[in-house]
XYZ file of C-alpha atoms in Angstrom:
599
model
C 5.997 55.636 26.905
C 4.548 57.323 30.346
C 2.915 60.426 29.620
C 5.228 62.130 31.967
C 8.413 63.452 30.410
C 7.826 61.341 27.403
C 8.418 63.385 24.982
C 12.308 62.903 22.786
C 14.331 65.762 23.880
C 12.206 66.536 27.235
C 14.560 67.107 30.306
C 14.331 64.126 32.146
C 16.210 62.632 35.306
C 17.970 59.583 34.564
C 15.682 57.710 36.554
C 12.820 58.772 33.735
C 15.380 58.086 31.279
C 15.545 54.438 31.824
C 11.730 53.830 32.715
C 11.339 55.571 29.226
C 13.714 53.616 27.478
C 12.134 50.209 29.185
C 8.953 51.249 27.984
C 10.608 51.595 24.237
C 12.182 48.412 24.375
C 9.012 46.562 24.863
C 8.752 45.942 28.661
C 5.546 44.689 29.852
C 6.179 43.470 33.382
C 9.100 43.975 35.869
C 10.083 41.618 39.144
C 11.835 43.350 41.553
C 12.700 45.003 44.906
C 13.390 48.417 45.618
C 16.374 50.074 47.612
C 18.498 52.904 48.368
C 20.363 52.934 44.932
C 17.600 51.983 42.703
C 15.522 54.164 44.714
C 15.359 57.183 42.172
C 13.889 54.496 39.499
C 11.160 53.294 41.434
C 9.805 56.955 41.451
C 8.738 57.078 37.726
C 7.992 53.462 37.430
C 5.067 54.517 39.823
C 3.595 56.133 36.628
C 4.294 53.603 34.095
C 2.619 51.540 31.903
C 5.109 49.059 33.170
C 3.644 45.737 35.831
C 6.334 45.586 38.591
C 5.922 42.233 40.662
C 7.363 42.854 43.982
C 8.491 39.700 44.969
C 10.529 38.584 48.294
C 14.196 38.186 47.404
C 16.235 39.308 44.706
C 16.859 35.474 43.744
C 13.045 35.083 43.122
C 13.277 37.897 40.954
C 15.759 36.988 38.766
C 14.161 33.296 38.487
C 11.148 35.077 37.648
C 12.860 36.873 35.082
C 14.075 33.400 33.400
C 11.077 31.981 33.631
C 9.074 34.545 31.931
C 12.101 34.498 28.975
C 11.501 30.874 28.807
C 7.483 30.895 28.388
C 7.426 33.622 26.036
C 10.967 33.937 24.160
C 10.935 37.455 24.870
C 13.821 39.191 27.405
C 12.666 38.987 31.017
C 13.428 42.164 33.086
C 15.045 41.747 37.171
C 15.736 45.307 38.987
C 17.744 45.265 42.041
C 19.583 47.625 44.432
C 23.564 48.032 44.952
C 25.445 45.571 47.038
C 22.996 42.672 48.456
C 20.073 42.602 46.263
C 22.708 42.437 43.326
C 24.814 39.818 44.677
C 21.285 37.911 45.307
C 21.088 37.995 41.329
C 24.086 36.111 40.881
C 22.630 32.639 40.919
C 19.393 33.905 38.271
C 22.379 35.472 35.983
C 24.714 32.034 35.978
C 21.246 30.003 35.180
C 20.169 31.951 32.939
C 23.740 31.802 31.485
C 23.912 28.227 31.440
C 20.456 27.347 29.761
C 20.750 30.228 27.184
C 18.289 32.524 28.588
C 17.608 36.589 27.823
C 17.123 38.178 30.638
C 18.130 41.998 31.277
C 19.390 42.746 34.892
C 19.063 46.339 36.258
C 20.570 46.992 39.642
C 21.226 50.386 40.922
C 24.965 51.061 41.925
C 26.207 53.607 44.572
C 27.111 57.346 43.410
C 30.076 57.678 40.992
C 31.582 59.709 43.300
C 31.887 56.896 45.583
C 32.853 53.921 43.398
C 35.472 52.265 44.538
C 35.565 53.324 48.436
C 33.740 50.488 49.448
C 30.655 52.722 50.309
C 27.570 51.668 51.854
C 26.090 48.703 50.057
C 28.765 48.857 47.240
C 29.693 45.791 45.416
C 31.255 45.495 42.144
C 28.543 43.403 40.313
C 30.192 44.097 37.113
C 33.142 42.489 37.924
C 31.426 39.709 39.552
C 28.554 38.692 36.753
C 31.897 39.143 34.399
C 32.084 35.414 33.911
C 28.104 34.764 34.020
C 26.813 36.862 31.766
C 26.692 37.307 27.754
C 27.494 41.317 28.408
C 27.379 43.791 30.951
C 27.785 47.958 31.679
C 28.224 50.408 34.413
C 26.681 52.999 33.728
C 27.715 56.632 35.297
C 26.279 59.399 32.606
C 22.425 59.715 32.411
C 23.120 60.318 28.570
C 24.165 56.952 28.120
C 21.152 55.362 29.824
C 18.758 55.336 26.592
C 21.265 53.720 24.722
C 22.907 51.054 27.110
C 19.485 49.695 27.689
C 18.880 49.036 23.670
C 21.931 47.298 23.464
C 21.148 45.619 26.310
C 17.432 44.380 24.845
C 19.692 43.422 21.131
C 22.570 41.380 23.071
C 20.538 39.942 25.818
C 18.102 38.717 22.609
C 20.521 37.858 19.622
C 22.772 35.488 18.492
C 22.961 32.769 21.214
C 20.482 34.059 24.003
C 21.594 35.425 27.702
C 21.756 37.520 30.345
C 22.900 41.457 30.565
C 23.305 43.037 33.494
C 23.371 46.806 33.677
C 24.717 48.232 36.349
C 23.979 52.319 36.852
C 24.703 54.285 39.733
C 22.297 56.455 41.806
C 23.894 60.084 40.504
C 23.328 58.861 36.824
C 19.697 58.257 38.288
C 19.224 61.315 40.177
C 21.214 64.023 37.577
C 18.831 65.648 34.948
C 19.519 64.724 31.125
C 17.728 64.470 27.826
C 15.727 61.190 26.685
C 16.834 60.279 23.065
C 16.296 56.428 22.194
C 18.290 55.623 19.759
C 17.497 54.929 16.086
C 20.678 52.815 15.598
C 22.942 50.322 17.520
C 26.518 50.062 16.456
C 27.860 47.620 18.693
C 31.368 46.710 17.093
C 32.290 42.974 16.793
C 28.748 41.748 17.356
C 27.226 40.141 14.633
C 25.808 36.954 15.332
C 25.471 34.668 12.354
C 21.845 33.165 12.006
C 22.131 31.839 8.329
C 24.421 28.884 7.694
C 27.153 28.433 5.261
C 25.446 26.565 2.081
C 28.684 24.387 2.087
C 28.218 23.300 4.998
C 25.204 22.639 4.596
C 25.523 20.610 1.363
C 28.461 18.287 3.373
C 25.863 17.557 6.436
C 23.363 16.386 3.446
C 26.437 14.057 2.336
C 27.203 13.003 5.592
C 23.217 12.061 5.905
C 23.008 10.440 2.941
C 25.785 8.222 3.609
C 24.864 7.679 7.125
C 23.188 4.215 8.235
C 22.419 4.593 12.153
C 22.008 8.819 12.392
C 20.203 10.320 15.389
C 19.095 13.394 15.673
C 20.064 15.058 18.833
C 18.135 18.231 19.715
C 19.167 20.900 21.990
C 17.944 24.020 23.927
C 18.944 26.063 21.071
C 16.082 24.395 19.329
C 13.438 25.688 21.614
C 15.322 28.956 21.704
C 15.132 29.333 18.179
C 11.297 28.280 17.635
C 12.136 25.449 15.652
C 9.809 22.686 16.216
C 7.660 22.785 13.234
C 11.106 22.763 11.036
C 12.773 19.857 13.258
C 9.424 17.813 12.435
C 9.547 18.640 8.834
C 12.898 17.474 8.592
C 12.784 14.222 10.687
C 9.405 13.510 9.241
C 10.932 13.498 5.925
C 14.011 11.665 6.440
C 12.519 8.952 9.203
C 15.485 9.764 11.386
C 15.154 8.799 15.382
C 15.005 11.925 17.397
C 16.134 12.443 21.152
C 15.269 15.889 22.869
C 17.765 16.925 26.043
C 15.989 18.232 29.207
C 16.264 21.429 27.961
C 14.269 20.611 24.882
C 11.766 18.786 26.087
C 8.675 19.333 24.172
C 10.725 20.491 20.826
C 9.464 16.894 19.356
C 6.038 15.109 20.646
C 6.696 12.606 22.496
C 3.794 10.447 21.255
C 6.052 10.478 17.773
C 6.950 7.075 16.525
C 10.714 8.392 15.798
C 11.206 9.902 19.269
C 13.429 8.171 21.736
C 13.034 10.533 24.116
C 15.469 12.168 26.426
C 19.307 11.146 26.470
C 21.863 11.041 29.071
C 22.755 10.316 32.473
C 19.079 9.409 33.383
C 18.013 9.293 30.201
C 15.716 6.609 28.394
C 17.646 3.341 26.759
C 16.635 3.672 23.695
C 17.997 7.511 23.505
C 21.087 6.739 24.965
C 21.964 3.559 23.022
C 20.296 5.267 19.784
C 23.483 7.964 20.558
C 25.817 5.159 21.591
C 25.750 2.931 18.343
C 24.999 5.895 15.865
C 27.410 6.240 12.922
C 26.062 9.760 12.541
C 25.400 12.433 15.298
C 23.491 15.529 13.715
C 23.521 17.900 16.916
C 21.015 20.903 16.857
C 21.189 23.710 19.622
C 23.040 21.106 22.038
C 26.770 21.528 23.342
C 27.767 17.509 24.619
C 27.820 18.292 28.054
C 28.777 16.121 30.352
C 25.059 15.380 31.487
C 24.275 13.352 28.356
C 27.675 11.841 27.111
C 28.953 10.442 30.229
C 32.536 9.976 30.385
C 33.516 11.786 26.549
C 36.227 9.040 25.768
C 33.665 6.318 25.311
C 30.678 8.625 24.227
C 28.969 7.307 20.867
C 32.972 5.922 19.459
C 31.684 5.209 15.628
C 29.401 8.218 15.104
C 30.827 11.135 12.801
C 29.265 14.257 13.907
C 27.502 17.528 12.151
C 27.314 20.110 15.222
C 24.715 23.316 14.450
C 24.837 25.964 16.933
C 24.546 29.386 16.493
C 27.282 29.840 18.876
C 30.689 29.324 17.069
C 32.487 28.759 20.680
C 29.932 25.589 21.610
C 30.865 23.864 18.317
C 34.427 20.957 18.777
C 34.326 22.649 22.632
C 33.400 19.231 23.699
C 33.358 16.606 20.937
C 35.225 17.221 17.580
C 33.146 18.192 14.967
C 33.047 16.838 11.293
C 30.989 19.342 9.951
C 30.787 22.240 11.850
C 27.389 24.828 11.010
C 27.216 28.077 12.327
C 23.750 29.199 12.095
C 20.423 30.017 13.885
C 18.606 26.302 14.310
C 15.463 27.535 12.584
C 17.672 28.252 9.376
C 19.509 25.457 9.463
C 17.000 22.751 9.583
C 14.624 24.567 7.124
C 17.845 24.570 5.136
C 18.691 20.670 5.574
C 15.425 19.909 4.482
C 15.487 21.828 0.965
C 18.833 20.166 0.009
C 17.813 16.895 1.483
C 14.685 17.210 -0.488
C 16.684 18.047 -3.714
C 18.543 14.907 -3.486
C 15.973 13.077 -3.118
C 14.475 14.219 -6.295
C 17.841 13.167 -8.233
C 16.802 10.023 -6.114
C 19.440 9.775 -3.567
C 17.508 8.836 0.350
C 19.213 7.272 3.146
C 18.415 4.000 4.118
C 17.652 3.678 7.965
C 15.032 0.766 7.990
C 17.344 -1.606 9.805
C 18.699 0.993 12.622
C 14.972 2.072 12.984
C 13.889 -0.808 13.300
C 16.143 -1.939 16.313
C 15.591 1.449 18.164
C 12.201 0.847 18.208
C 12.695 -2.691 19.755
C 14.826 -1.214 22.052
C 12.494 1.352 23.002
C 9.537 -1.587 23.509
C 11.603 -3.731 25.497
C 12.987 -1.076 27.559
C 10.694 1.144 28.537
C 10.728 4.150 31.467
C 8.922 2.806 34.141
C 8.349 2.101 37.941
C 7.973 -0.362 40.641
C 4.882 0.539 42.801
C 6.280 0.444 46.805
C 5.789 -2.326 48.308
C 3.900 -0.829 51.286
C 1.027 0.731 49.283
C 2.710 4.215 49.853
C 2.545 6.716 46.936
C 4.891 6.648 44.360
C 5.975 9.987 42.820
C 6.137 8.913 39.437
C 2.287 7.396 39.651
C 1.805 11.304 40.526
C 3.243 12.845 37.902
C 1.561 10.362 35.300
C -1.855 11.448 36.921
C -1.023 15.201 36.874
C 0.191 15.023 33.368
C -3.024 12.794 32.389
C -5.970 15.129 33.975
C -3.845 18.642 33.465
C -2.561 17.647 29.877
C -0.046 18.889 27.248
C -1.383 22.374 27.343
C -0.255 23.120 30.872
C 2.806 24.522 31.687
C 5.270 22.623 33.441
C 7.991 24.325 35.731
C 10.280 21.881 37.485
C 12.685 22.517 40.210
C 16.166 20.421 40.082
C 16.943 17.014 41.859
C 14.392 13.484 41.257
C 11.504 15.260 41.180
C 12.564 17.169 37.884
C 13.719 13.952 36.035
C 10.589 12.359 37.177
C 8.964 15.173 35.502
C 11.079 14.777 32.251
C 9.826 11.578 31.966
C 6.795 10.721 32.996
C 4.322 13.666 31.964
C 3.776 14.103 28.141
C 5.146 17.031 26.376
C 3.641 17.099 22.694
C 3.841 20.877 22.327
C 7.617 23.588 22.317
C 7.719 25.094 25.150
C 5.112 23.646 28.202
C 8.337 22.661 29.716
C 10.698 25.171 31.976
C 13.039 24.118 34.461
C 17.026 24.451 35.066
C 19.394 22.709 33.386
C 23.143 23.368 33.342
C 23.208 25.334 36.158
C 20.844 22.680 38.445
C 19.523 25.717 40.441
C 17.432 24.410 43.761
C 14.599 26.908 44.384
C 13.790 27.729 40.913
C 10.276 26.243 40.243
C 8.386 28.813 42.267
C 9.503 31.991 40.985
C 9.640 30.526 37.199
C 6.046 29.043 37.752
C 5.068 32.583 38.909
C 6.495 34.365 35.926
C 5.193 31.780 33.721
C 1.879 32.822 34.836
C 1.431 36.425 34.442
C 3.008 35.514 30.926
C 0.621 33.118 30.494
C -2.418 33.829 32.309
C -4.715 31.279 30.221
C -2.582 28.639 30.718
C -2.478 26.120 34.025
C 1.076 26.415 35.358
C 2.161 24.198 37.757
C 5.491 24.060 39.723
C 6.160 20.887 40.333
C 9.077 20.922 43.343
C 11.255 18.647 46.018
C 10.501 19.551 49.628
C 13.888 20.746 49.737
C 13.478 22.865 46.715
C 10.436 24.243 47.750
C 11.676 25.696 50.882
C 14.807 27.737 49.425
C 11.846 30.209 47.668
C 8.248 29.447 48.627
C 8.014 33.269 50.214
C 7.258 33.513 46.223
C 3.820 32.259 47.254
C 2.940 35.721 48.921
C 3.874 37.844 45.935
C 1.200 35.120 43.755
C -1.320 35.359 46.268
C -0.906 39.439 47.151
C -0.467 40.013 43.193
C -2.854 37.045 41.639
C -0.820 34.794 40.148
C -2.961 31.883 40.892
C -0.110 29.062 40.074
C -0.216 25.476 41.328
C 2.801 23.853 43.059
C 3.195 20.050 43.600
C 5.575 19.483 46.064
C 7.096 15.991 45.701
C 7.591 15.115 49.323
C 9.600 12.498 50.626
C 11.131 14.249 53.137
C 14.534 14.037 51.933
C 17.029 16.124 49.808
C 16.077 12.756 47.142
C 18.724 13.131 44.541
C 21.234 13.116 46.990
C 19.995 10.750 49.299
C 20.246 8.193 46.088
C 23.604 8.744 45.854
C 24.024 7.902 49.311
C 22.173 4.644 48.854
C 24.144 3.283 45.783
C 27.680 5.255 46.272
C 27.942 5.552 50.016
C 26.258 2.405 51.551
C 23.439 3.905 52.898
C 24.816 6.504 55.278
C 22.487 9.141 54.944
C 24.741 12.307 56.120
C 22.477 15.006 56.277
C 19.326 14.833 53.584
C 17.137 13.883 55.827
C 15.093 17.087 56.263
C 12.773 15.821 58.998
C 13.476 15.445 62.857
C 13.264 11.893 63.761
C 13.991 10.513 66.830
C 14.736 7.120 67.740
C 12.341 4.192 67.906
C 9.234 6.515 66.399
C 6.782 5.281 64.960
C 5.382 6.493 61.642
C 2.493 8.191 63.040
C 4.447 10.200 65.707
C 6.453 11.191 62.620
C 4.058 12.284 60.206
C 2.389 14.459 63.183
C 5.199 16.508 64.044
C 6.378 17.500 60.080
C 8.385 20.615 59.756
C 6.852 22.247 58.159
C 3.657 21.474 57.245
C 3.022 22.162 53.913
C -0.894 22.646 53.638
C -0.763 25.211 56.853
C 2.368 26.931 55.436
C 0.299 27.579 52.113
C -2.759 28.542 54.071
C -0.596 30.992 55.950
C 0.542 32.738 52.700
C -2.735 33.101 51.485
C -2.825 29.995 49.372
C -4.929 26.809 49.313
C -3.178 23.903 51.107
C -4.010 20.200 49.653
C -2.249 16.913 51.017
C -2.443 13.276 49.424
C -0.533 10.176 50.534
C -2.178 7.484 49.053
C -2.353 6.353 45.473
C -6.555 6.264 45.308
C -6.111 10.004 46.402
C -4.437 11.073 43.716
C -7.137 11.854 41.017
C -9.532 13.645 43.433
C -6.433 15.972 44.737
C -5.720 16.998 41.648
C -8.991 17.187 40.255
C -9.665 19.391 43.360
C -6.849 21.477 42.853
C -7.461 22.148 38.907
C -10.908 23.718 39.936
C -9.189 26.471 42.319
C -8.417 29.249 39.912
C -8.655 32.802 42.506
C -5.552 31.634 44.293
C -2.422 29.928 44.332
C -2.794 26.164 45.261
C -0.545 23.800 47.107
C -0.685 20.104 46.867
C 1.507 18.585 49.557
C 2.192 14.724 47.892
C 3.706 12.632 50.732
C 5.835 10.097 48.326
C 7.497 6.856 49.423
C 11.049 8.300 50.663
C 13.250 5.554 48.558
C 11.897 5.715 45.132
C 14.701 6.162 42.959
C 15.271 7.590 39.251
C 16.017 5.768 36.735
C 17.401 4.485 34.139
C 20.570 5.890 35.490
C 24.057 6.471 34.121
C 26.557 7.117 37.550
C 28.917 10.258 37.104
C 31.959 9.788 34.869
C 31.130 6.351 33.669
C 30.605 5.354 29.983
C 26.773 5.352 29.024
C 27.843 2.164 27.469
C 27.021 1.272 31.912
C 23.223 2.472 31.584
C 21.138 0.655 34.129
C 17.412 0.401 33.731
C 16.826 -0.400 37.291
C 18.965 -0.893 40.031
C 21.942 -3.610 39.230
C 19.912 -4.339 36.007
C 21.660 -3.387 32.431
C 19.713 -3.424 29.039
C 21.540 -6.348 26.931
C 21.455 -6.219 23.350
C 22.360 -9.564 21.011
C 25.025 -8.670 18.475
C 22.635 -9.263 15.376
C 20.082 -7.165 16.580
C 21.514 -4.019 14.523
């Protein structure tokens, strides 16, 4: 606690009430931006033990607030003011809703007086982050500050992780009351379930046992829960192929023999046919969404499935479940493995040599890979192979959303939980640089680097003067091909090539390269110098290790690598939207073909 007003029982304002109570719940560093509601908080926060990052927008907050959940596993902390710097939140509160994330929201609200009369700067947040977040208050007595904000820290951090916004207007601020934290939360009708049912668990072991072609299909919630080492134990000892969604990344090595790597839309062959032809789906922390099972009529048709969440709603929301476990993902696989490992002793093992056997074919003869351009431009992929080779699996990875972020997925190595943050459900442009910048003052030891899409990059590189101002000295990779990419590939294989507006550069007719590549909007390397970072360009593939290299020394300031890529390079493989994964194409107009005596 600050020394000022500290003591339990002092007369505080409500202001010092809820910088107290932040302090109690463990709050080490805030991102935020003052204003005329929050105003009265910003007063004892000036004596706090508490770091508050002023950062540019209210969005970059609240990504900054994910992205410090998601490096750490503890609650990140966003404070706003009434009306526009809350509404800015509501993009950070729906991602972090999405993906799972804890994150605590404080945004100041007009007088209670004045609630309701559409006063200056008055929005009803509340009602609005109704849908988008786990739980939120209003909060009008100063009395009730202490405790909102510990239920706040239990909900936003229990059960299945998310966001809590509280919402607390300036009189409950400004009017004097007593600081008591409390020594007890009785929160009615909330009591996540963490262990799992042992009957459940014994019928999953059943279902193993009896199971031929099983996959194990790993989730967010397994990264959530700080469950690697148990997910290894228990693949290890049953030899079952692994696949690890984009949002859990990382939660199995990737070097691993059994790992298939990442499922779904534009996932790898092998993880999407290992899901496809499965007779057995054991889903951990995942929810089937529509990213990784295509069109759900045709999604893996002969596999029975055991569904673990620790989120009762997630489980038959999307696919009917066989065995349904409600349970933290920690406990359940360390569970698993003890039965599994009891049966075994009465000498009952699954037999998966022949179904591991053809994944791994499948995985040899269709690997993820890349056709360098033609013209001896740079290809983005060759990039991210480089940065993942020199800056290696201890580095922190913070992707933005469109090619640049499956690129990422795939083609730097993740062998540790947790080097990898980006958005998934929500597919939030402009999320990389705030995340990377929270990562960082998490992590201050570890190289972070944002790796972004030109088009991402300009929704939220102001970020770059709170990292330089406040020394955050993160790297960014911008993936430039001068296009919204993700879209413009749509374009190319859905609309015959008519690019409606991704192209993000001016180019007038009949110009020739050069005349285009002098007049780029911006430019990247005097943008970064301008914000007090180091700017670095590369556009050729024999620049690659030296940029890097170059930027990997720089460690007093941000760095930003501007890496001109070839504007047509596609992802893949690639499933299209609301097709069967069954039509997985490994390149374009080219489908893996399997014989039928190969499983």
């Amino acid at each position: 606690m600050s020394e000022q007003d500290a003591a339990a029982g002092t007369e505080v304002t409500g202001a010092q009430s809820l910088i107290n109570s932040l302090e109690r719940a463990g709050v080490e560093n805030i991102f935020g931006i003052p204003g005329g509601c929050i105003l009265p908080a910003y007063d004892p926060l000036f004596d706090s033990s508490i770091r508050h990052i002023l950062v540019r927008h209210e969005q970059g907050a609240g990504h900054a607030a994910t992205g410090y959940a998601q490096a750490t596993g503890q609650v990140g902390v966003c404070l706003a003011t009434s009306g526009p710097g809350a509404t800015n939140l509501v993009t950070p509160l729906a991602d972090a809703h999405m993906d799972s994330v804890p994150m605590v929201a404080i945004t100041g609200q007009v007088g209670a007086a004045a609630i309701g009369t559409d006063a200056f700067q008055e929005a009803d947040i509340r009602g609005i982050t109704m849908p988008i977040t786990k739980h939120n208050f209003l909060v009008t007595d100063p009395a009730d500050i202490p405790r909102t904000i510990a239920e706040a820290f239990h909900i936003a951090s229990t059960g299945r992780p998310g966001p809590v916004l509280v919402d607390i207007a300036k009189s409950a601020l400004q009017e004097k009351t007593t600081f008591e934290w409390p020594t007890e939360l009785n929160l009615p009708g909330y009591r996540p379930v963490n262990r799992p049912h042992s009957k459940q668990i014994r019928e999953a072991s059943k279902l193993i046992l009896e199971a031929h072609r099983p996959v194990l299909y790993v989730g967010g919630g397994v990264i959530r829960a700080r469950a690697a080492k148990e997910l290894r134990a228990l693949a290890e000892f049953t030899g079952m192929p692994v696949v690890t969604t984009l949002m859990a990344r990382g939660a199995f090595p990737d070097s691993h023999p059994q790992h298939l790597g990442m499922p779904g839309m534009h996932g790898t062959v092998a993880a999407v046919a290992g899901l496809q032809r499965s007779d057995l789906i054991i889903s951990l922390g995942a929810r089937f969404d529509d990213r990784v099972t295509g069109n759900l009529d045709s999604f893996a048709p002969g596999a029975k499935v055991i569904h673990a969440d620790i989120d009762p709603a997630e489980i038959g929301k999307n696919r009917h479940a066989d065995v349904p476990i409600v349970g933290d993902c920690r406990e359940v696989l360390a569970d698993l493995l003890v039965s599994l490992q009891a049966e075994s002793d009465l000498g009952d093992q699954g037999d998966y040599g022949a179904w591991v056997d053809f994944l791994a074919g499948v995985k040899k003869k269709y690997p993820v890979g890349y056709d360098a351009p033609d013209d001896g431009s740079l290809a983005p992929q060759y990039v991210l192979e480089r940065l993942s080779a020199i800056s290696g699996p201890e580095s922190i990875y913070v992707a933005g959303v469109g090619q640049h972020q499956m690129w990422a997925a795939h083609f730097i190595d993740y062998e540790n939980p947790n080097p990898w943050i980006n958005s998934g459900g929500l597919g939030t442009m402009g999320y990389s640089v705030p995340a990377a910048m929270a990562a960082k003052v998490a992590m201050p030891d570890a190289t972070v680097w944002s790796i972004d899409g030109d088009g991402c990059f300009q929704m939220t590189n102001q970020e770059l003067a709170t990292c330089a101002i406040n020394n955050i000295p993160i790297k960014v990779a911008i993936i430039n091909n001068e296009s919204l990419g993700m879209v413009r590939q749509w374009q190319t294989l859905f609309y015959d090539k008519r690019y409606s507006n991704t192209d993000l550069q001016r180019r007038p007719p009949e110009s020739s390269e050069a005349e285009l590549a002098s007049v780029r909007i911006p430019d990247f390397v005097r943008l970064a110098e301008a914000y007090g970072c180091v700017g670095l360009s590369c556009e050729s593939p024999d620049e690659v290790d030296a940029t890097i290299e170059k930027a990997m020394s720089i460690n007093d300031r941000p760095v930003v690598v501007d890496f001109r890529v070839h504007r047509d390079a596609m992802v893949w493989p690639m499933v299209a939207a609301g097709t069967s994964n069954d039509d997985i194409k490994y390149a374009r107009d080219m489908a893996p073909e399997f014989e039928e005596d190969e499983l």
